[in-house]
Amino acid sequence: MLDFKQKLENYALLAVRIGVNIQPGQTLVLNADIAAAELVRLVVRKAYEEGANWVKVNYTDEIVTRTRYDLAPSDSFLMPPKWQADELEDLARNGAAVLTIISANPDLLNGVEPARITDTQRITGQTLAPYRELLMGNHASWSGIAFPSPAWAAKVFPEAPQEQQVDLLWDAIFKAVRADLEDPIEAWRRHLDGLKARCAALNERRYRKLHYTAPGTDLTVELPEGHIWCQAGAVNSRGIPFLANIPTEEVFTAPLKTGVNGTVRSTKPLSYGGNIIDGFTLTLENGKVTGFTAEQGQDSLASLLAMDEGSAYMGEVALVPYHSPISESGILYFTTLYDENASCHLALGAAYAFTLEEGITMTKEQLAERGMNQSLTHVDFMMGSSEMNIDGITDDGTAEPIFRGGNWA
């Protein structure tokens, strides 16, 4: 059995070698909260050992972030972070890889005036749009992993003694990312091979539509012509493979922007903008959300849907079996990085260009003509369960089972 130090070493190596797959002479941009400094330092060392030319660390501090939202003047939230956008875009265009370590408190901005959060997200999204397009088009390698901050661990394990909460979350993370195995690199290669096989089977079928049924959900999702089922393992514009997030259990594609109709109900809380949105239902007509309710976070959901024209349309449809490691752990993580890999999910906002044949070579106008949604945001929400059934509808209208009882049929 591996000890904590060995698991942490494995985790850092996975992030560098499987996640961003750093290459000799390459720059790595590392984004993290100061709470994750221990892991950051280890990742930096691993990156240089793998041949990185420069590791640029961008630290944030959630206490400083909350203080700004509480005390800064309102007009400061309308200031575009152009200096940050210019730097990130330049680094990505010149081949830098980007690794983000997530450790945020899901309730960090609870009680903050919603307009401040919305203004920040809109202005930041507009300013960083060219950089985000580079990442979403896989022109640069990017990946995300997690670090268990005390606030996050307390949210996940509220019944545990405070001194045990972080250790419990570390154990759960190590297991979910296979860092507790002697050879996690090989384990990940086998796992990704399995996801690739799922994608190949779905791409062969070329379904025209998907029909979802579950308690509170009756939804039809039309798929654009030339759609591609993908998994988080991707290849950048220089031909280098990378893994966009660790862990991952999903296969996904893009829906036709105007082809989503019916009602869908969430099955797990969504952490968005430092607040929790839970127990929500969306009604869609011709792709657009025309009605919504939420048991918690109604204002946050309204802000998300009003972010821009595309934020009320779908940009991703993802399949995850109920009998998957993160789901079977029974742990609710309150962060999309983990919870989306325990449940089938959809995403409001932008579609990934690479989920369409030749999509990464198309202009924004060409992508729009092919039915790919565009938005400043991309927010996954969980809607799968053990009661979820999904049928694939062929061109001639034949329905074939894809999921039954939450699992592959």
Coordinates of C-alpha atoms in Angstrom, one line a residue:
M1 CA 0.0 0.0 0.0
L2 CA 1.3 3.4 -1.0
D3 CA 1.8 6.1 1.7
F4 CA 0.6 9.7 1.3
K5 CA 3.9 11.0 -0.1
Q6 CA 3.9 8.3 -2.8
K7 CA 0.3 9.0 -3.8
L8 CA 1.0 12.7 -4.0
E9 CA 4.0 12.1 -6.2
N10 CA 1.9 9.9 -8.4
Y11 CA -0.8 12.7 -8.6
A12 CA 1.7 15.3 -9.6
L13 CA 3.2 13.1 -12.2
L14 CA -0.2 12.3 -13.6
A15 CA -1.0 16.0 -14.0
V16 CA 2.3 16.7 -15.8
R17 CA 2.7 13.6 -17.9
I18 CA -0.9 12.5 -18.6
G19 CA -2.8 15.8 -18.0
V20 CA -0.8 18.5 -19.9
N21 CA 1.8 16.0 -21.2
I22 CA 4.6 18.6 -20.9
Q23 CA 7.2 18.5 -23.6
P24 CA 10.9 19.3 -23.5
G25 CA 11.4 23.0 -23.9
Q26 CA 7.7 23.8 -23.3
T27 CA 6.3 26.5 -21.0
L28 CA 3.7 25.5 -18.4
V29 CA 1.2 28.0 -17.0
L30 CA 0.0 26.8 -13.6
N31 CA -3.1 28.4 -12.0
A32 CA -3.8 27.7 -8.3
D33 CA -5.0 29.1 -5.0
I34 CA -2.3 29.6 -2.4
A35 CA -4.0 26.8 -0.4
A36 CA -2.6 24.4 -2.9
A37 CA 1.0 25.6 -2.6
E38 CA 2.3 22.1 -1.5
L39 CA 1.0 20.5 -4.6
V40 CA 2.0 23.4 -6.8
R41 CA 5.6 23.0 -5.7
L42 CA 5.6 19.3 -6.5
V43 CA 4.0 19.8 -9.9
V44 CA 6.6 22.5 -10.7
R45 CA 9.4 20.1 -9.9
K46 CA 7.8 17.3 -11.9
A47 CA 7.4 19.6 -14.9
Y48 CA 11.1 20.7 -14.9
E49 CA 12.1 17.0 -14.5
E50 CA 10.0 16.3 -17.6
G51 CA 11.9 19.0 -19.5
A52 CA 9.8 22.1 -19.1
N53 CA 11.6 25.3 -20.1
W54 CA 9.6 27.6 -17.7
V55 CA 6.8 27.1 -15.2
K56 CA 4.8 30.3 -14.6
V57 CA 2.7 30.1 -11.5
N58 CA -0.3 32.3 -11.1
Y59 CA -1.6 32.3 -7.5
T60 CA -5.0 33.4 -6.2
D61 CA -6.2 33.7 -2.7
E62 CA -9.9 33.0 -2.0
I63 CA -9.9 35.3 1.1
V64 CA -8.6 38.2 -1.0
T65 CA -11.2 37.3 -3.6
R66 CA -14.1 37.4 -1.1
T67 CA -12.8 40.7 0.4
R68 CA -12.8 42.3 -3.0
Y69 CA -16.4 41.2 -3.6
D70 CA -17.4 42.6 -0.2
L71 CA -15.6 45.9 -0.2
A72 CA -14.5 47.0 -3.7
P73 CA -16.5 49.7 -5.5
S74 CA -19.2 48.4 -7.9
D75 CA -17.6 49.9 -11.0
S76 CA -14.4 47.9 -10.4
F77 CA -16.2 44.8 -11.5
L78 CA -16.7 46.3 -14.9
M79 CA -12.9 46.6 -15.5
P80 CA -11.7 44.3 -18.2
P81 CA -8.6 42.3 -17.2
K82 CA -6.9 43.0 -20.5
W83 CA -3.4 42.6 -19.1
Q84 CA -4.2 39.0 -18.1
A85 CA -5.9 38.2 -21.3
D86 CA -3.0 39.5 -23.5
E87 CA -0.5 37.5 -21.5
L88 CA -2.5 34.2 -21.5
E89 CA -3.3 34.5 -25.2
D90 CA 0.3 35.1 -26.1
L91 CA 1.5 32.1 -24.0
A92 CA -1.2 29.8 -25.5
R93 CA -0.4 30.9 -29.1
N94 CA 3.3 30.2 -28.5
G95 CA 2.7 26.6 -27.3
A96 CA 2.4 26.9 -23.6
A97 CA 0.4 24.3 -21.7
V98 CA -2.1 25.3 -19.0
L99 CA -2.8 23.4 -15.8
T100 CA -5.4 24.6 -13.3
I101 CA -5.6 23.3 -9.8
I102 CA -9.1 23.7 -8.4
S103 CA -9.6 24.1 -4.6
A104 CA -12.3 26.7 -4.3
N105 CA -14.8 26.8 -1.5
P106 CA -18.2 26.1 -3.2
D107 CA -19.9 28.7 -0.9
L108 CA -17.1 31.3 -1.3
L109 CA -19.4 34.0 -2.7
N110 CA -22.6 33.1 -0.8
G111 CA -24.4 36.4 0.1
V112 CA -22.5 38.5 -2.4
E113 CA -24.6 40.9 -4.5
P114 CA -25.4 38.8 -7.7
A115 CA -24.8 41.7 -10.0
R116 CA -21.1 41.9 -8.9
I117 CA -20.6 38.2 -9.7
T118 CA -22.5 38.5 -13.1
D119 CA -20.5 41.6 -14.1
T120 CA -17.2 40.0 -13.3
Q121 CA -18.1 36.8 -15.2
R122 CA -19.4 38.7 -18.2
I123 CA -16.4 41.2 -18.5
T124 CA -13.9 38.5 -17.8
G125 CA -15.5 36.2 -20.3
Q126 CA -15.5 38.8 -23.0
T127 CA -11.9 39.8 -22.4
L128 CA -10.6 36.2 -22.2
A129 CA -12.7 35.0 -25.2
P130 CA -9.8 34.7 -27.7
Y131 CA -7.7 32.8 -25.1
R132 CA -10.7 30.5 -24.3
E133 CA -11.2 29.8 -28.0
L134 CA -7.6 28.7 -28.3
L135 CA -8.2 26.1 -25.4
M136 CA -11.6 25.0 -26.6
G137 CA -10.2 24.4 -30.1
N138 CA -7.4 22.4 -28.6
H139 CA -4.7 24.7 -30.1
A140 CA -2.9 24.4 -26.7
S141 CA -2.8 21.6 -24.1
W142 CA -4.8 22.2 -21.0
S143 CA -5.9 20.2 -18.0
G144 CA -7.5 20.5 -14.5
I145 CA -7.0 18.7 -11.3
A146 CA -8.1 19.4 -7.7
F147 CA -6.6 20.1 -4.3
P148 CA -8.7 19.6 -1.1
S149 CA -8.8 23.0 0.8
P150 CA -10.2 22.9 4.3
A151 CA -13.4 24.8 3.3
W152 CA -14.1 22.4 0.4
A153 CA -13.3 19.3 2.6
A154 CA -15.8 20.6 5.2
K155 CA -18.5 20.9 2.6
V156 CA -17.9 17.4 1.3
F157 CA -17.6 15.7 4.8
P158 CA -19.6 17.9 7.2
E159 CA -20.2 15.0 9.6
A160 CA -16.6 14.1 10.0
P161 CA -14.4 15.6 12.7
Q162 CA -12.7 18.7 11.4
E163 CA -9.2 17.3 11.8
Q164 CA -10.1 14.4 9.5
Q165 CA -12.0 16.2 6.7
V166 CA -9.0 17.1 4.5
D167 CA -7.5 13.6 4.9
L168 CA -10.8 12.0 3.8
L169 CA -11.0 14.2 0.7
W170 CA -7.4 13.4 -0.2
D171 CA -8.2 9.7 0.1
A172 CA -11.2 10.1 -2.2
I173 CA -9.2 12.2 -4.7
F174 CA -6.3 9.7 -4.8
K175 CA -8.7 6.8 -5.5
A176 CA -10.7 8.7 -8.1
V177 CA -7.6 9.6 -10.1
R178 CA -5.9 6.2 -9.6
A179 CA -3.0 7.8 -7.8
D180 CA -3.3 5.1 -5.2
L181 CA -2.1 2.5 -7.7
E182 CA 1.6 1.4 -8.2
D183 CA 1.5 2.3 -11.9
P184 CA -1.2 5.0 -12.4
I185 CA 0.2 6.0 -15.8
E186 CA -0.5 2.5 -17.2
A187 CA -3.9 2.5 -15.4
W188 CA -4.9 5.7 -17.1
R189 CA -3.8 4.5 -20.5
R190 CA -6.0 1.4 -20.2
H191 CA -8.9 3.6 -18.9
L192 CA -8.6 6.0 -21.8
D193 CA -8.6 3.0 -24.3
G194 CA -11.9 2.0 -22.9
L195 CA -13.4 5.5 -23.4
K196 CA -12.0 5.6 -26.9
A197 CA -13.8 2.3 -27.6
R198 CA -17.1 3.8 -26.4
C199 CA -16.6 6.8 -28.7
A200 CA -15.9 4.6 -31.7
A201 CA -19.1 2.6 -31.1
L202 CA -21.2 5.8 -30.9
N203 CA -19.5 7.4 -33.9
E204 CA -20.3 4.3 -35.9
R205 CA -24.0 4.5 -35.1
R206 CA -24.3 8.2 -36.2
Y207 CA -27.5 8.8 -34.2
R208 CA -29.6 11.7 -35.3
K209 CA -31.1 12.3 -31.9
L210 CA -30.9 11.2 -28.2
H211 CA -34.1 10.8 -26.1
Y212 CA -33.7 11.1 -22.3
T213 CA -36.3 9.9 -19.9
A214 CA -36.1 9.9 -16.0
P215 CA -38.1 11.4 -13.2
G216 CA -38.5 15.1 -14.1
T217 CA -36.8 14.6 -17.4
D218 CA -38.2 14.1 -20.9
L219 CA -35.7 15.6 -23.3
T220 CA -34.9 15.2 -27.0
V221 CA -31.4 16.3 -28.1
E222 CA -30.7 16.5 -31.9
L223 CA -27.1 16.1 -32.9
P224 CA -25.6 18.1 -35.7
E225 CA -24.5 16.4 -38.9
G226 CA -20.8 15.5 -38.7
H227 CA -20.8 15.4 -34.9
I228 CA -18.0 13.5 -33.2
W229 CA -18.2 11.6 -29.9
C230 CA -15.0 12.5 -27.9
Q231 CA -13.4 11.8 -24.6
A232 CA -11.3 14.1 -22.5
G233 CA -8.1 12.7 -24.0
A234 CA -7.3 15.1 -27.0
V235 CA -4.5 16.1 -29.3
N236 CA -3.4 19.7 -29.6
S237 CA -2.5 21.6 -32.9
R238 CA 1.1 20.4 -32.6
G239 CA 0.0 16.8 -32.5
I240 CA 0.7 16.3 -28.8
P241 CA -1.9 14.3 -26.8
F242 CA -3.2 15.6 -23.5
L243 CA -6.0 15.0 -21.0
A244 CA -8.3 18.0 -20.4
N245 CA -9.3 16.9 -16.8
I246 CA -8.3 14.4 -14.2
P247 CA -10.5 12.5 -13.4
T248 CA -12.7 11.7 -16.4
E249 CA -15.3 9.1 -17.0
E250 CA -17.3 10.8 -19.8
V251 CA -17.8 10.6 -23.5
F252 CA -19.3 13.7 -25.1
T253 CA -20.3 15.6 -28.2
A254 CA -22.2 18.8 -29.1
P255 CA -25.9 19.1 -29.6
L256 CA -27.5 21.0 -32.4
K257 CA -28.0 24.5 -31.0
T258 CA -31.7 24.7 -32.0
G259 CA -32.4 20.9 -31.6
V260 CA -33.0 20.5 -27.9
N261 CA -36.6 20.2 -26.7
G262 CA -38.4 19.1 -23.5
T263 CA -37.7 19.3 -19.8
V264 CA -34.6 18.3 -17.8
R265 CA -34.2 18.1 -14.1
S266 CA -30.8 18.3 -12.3
T267 CA -29.8 15.4 -10.1
K268 CA -26.8 17.0 -8.2
P269 CA -26.0 20.5 -6.9
L270 CA -24.2 22.8 -9.3
S271 CA -21.4 25.0 -7.8
Y272 CA -21.4 28.1 -9.9
G273 CA -19.9 31.6 -9.3
G274 CA -19.2 30.8 -5.6
N275 CA -22.8 29.7 -5.0
I276 CA -24.8 26.5 -5.0
I277 CA -27.7 26.0 -7.5
D278 CA -29.8 22.9 -6.6
G279 CA -33.0 21.1 -7.5
F280 CA -33.5 23.0 -10.7
T281 CA -35.5 22.2 -13.8
L282 CA -35.1 23.7 -17.3
T283 CA -37.6 23.7 -20.1
L284 CA -36.3 24.1 -23.6
E285 CA -37.9 24.9 -27.0
N286 CA -35.8 24.8 -30.2
G287 CA -32.7 24.7 -28.1
K288 CA -33.4 27.7 -25.9
V289 CA -34.2 27.6 -22.2
T290 CA -37.7 29.2 -22.0
G291 CA -38.5 28.4 -18.4
F292 CA -36.7 27.4 -15.2
T293 CA -37.1 26.8 -11.5
A294 CA -34.6 26.1 -8.7
E295 CA -35.1 25.1 -5.1
Q296 CA -31.8 26.9 -4.3
G297 CA -29.8 29.5 -6.2
Q298 CA -32.6 30.8 -8.4
D299 CA -30.9 34.2 -8.8
S300 CA -27.6 32.5 -9.7
L301 CA -29.3 30.3 -12.3
A302 CA -31.0 33.4 -13.8
S303 CA -27.7 35.2 -14.0
L304 CA -26.1 32.2 -15.8
L305 CA -28.9 32.0 -18.3
A306 CA -28.7 35.7 -19.0
M307 CA -24.9 35.8 -19.4
D308 CA -25.2 36.2 -23.2
E309 CA -27.3 35.0 -26.1
G310 CA -25.7 31.5 -26.1
S311 CA -25.8 30.9 -22.4
A312 CA -29.4 29.8 -22.6
Y313 CA -28.6 27.1 -25.2
M314 CA -26.7 23.9 -24.8
G315 CA -23.1 23.3 -25.9
E316 CA -22.4 19.7 -24.7
V317 CA -24.1 16.4 -24.1
A318 CA -22.1 13.9 -22.1
L319 CA -22.7 10.2 -21.1
V320 CA -21.4 8.8 -17.9
P321 CA -22.7 5.4 -16.5
Y322 CA -24.1 5.3 -13.0
H323 CA -21.8 2.4 -12.2
S324 CA -18.6 4.4 -12.5
P325 CA -16.0 4.9 -9.8
I326 CA -16.9 8.4 -8.7
S327 CA -20.6 7.7 -8.7
E328 CA -20.2 4.5 -6.7
S329 CA -18.1 6.3 -4.1
G330 CA -21.4 7.9 -3.0
I331 CA -19.5 11.2 -2.4
L332 CA -21.0 14.5 -3.5
Y333 CA -18.0 16.7 -4.3
F334 CA -19.8 20.1 -5.0
T335 CA -17.4 20.7 -7.8
T336 CA -18.1 20.1 -11.5
L337 CA -14.7 18.5 -12.1
Y338 CA -15.7 15.5 -10.0
D339 CA -19.5 15.5 -10.0
E340 CA -19.8 15.6 -13.8
N341 CA -17.8 12.4 -13.8
A342 CA -20.4 10.7 -11.7
S343 CA -23.4 11.5 -13.8
C344 CA -24.7 12.1 -17.3
H345 CA -24.6 15.8 -17.9
L346 CA -25.3 18.7 -20.2
A347 CA -23.6 22.0 -20.5
L348 CA -25.1 25.5 -21.0
G349 CA -23.0 27.7 -23.2
A350 CA -20.3 27.2 -25.8
A351 CA -19.8 24.0 -27.8
Y352 CA -16.3 22.5 -28.4
A353 CA -15.2 23.0 -32.0
F354 CA -13.4 19.6 -32.0
T355 CA -16.7 17.8 -31.5
L356 CA -17.6 18.5 -35.1
E357 CA -15.8 17.1 -38.2
E358 CA -13.2 19.7 -39.3
G359 CA -14.5 22.0 -36.6
I360 CA -11.1 23.2 -35.4
T361 CA -10.4 24.6 -38.9
M362 CA -13.7 26.5 -39.2
T363 CA -14.4 30.1 -38.5
K364 CA -16.9 31.1 -35.8
E365 CA -19.4 31.9 -38.5
Q366 CA -19.0 28.5 -40.1
L367 CA -19.4 26.8 -36.8
A368 CA -22.6 28.8 -36.1
E369 CA -23.9 27.7 -39.6
R370 CA -23.4 24.1 -38.6
G371 CA -25.4 24.5 -35.4
M372 CA -22.6 24.8 -32.9
N373 CA -23.5 27.1 -30.0
Q374 CA -21.3 30.0 -29.1
S375 CA -21.1 31.7 -25.7
L376 CA -18.8 33.3 -23.2
T377 CA -19.5 30.5 -20.8
H378 CA -19.6 26.7 -20.6
V379 CA -21.2 25.3 -17.5
D380 CA -21.8 21.6 -17.0
F381 CA -24.8 20.4 -14.9
M382 CA -25.6 16.9 -13.8
M383 CA -28.9 15.2 -14.8
G384 CA -28.1 11.5 -14.8
S385 CA -29.3 8.9 -12.3
S386 CA -29.9 5.2 -11.8
E387 CA -33.3 5.8 -13.3
M388 CA -32.1 7.4 -16.5
N389 CA -32.9 5.8 -19.8
I390 CA -31.4 7.1 -23.1
D391 CA -32.4 6.0 -26.6
G392 CA -30.5 6.8 -29.8
I393 CA -32.7 7.7 -32.7
T394 CA -31.5 6.8 -36.2
D395 CA -32.2 8.6 -39.4
D396 CA -35.1 6.4 -40.1
G397 CA -36.6 7.0 -36.7
T398 CA -35.6 3.7 -35.1
A399 CA -35.0 4.0 -31.4
E400 CA -32.0 1.9 -30.0
P401 CA -31.2 1.7 -26.3
I402 CA -28.0 3.4 -25.2
F403 CA -28.6 3.6 -21.4
R404 CA -31.0 1.6 -19.3
G405 CA -31.2 2.2 -15.5
G406 CA -28.4 4.7 -15.7
N407 CA -25.9 2.4 -17.3
W408 CA -24.7 1.4 -20.8
A409 CA -27.3 -0.9 -22.5

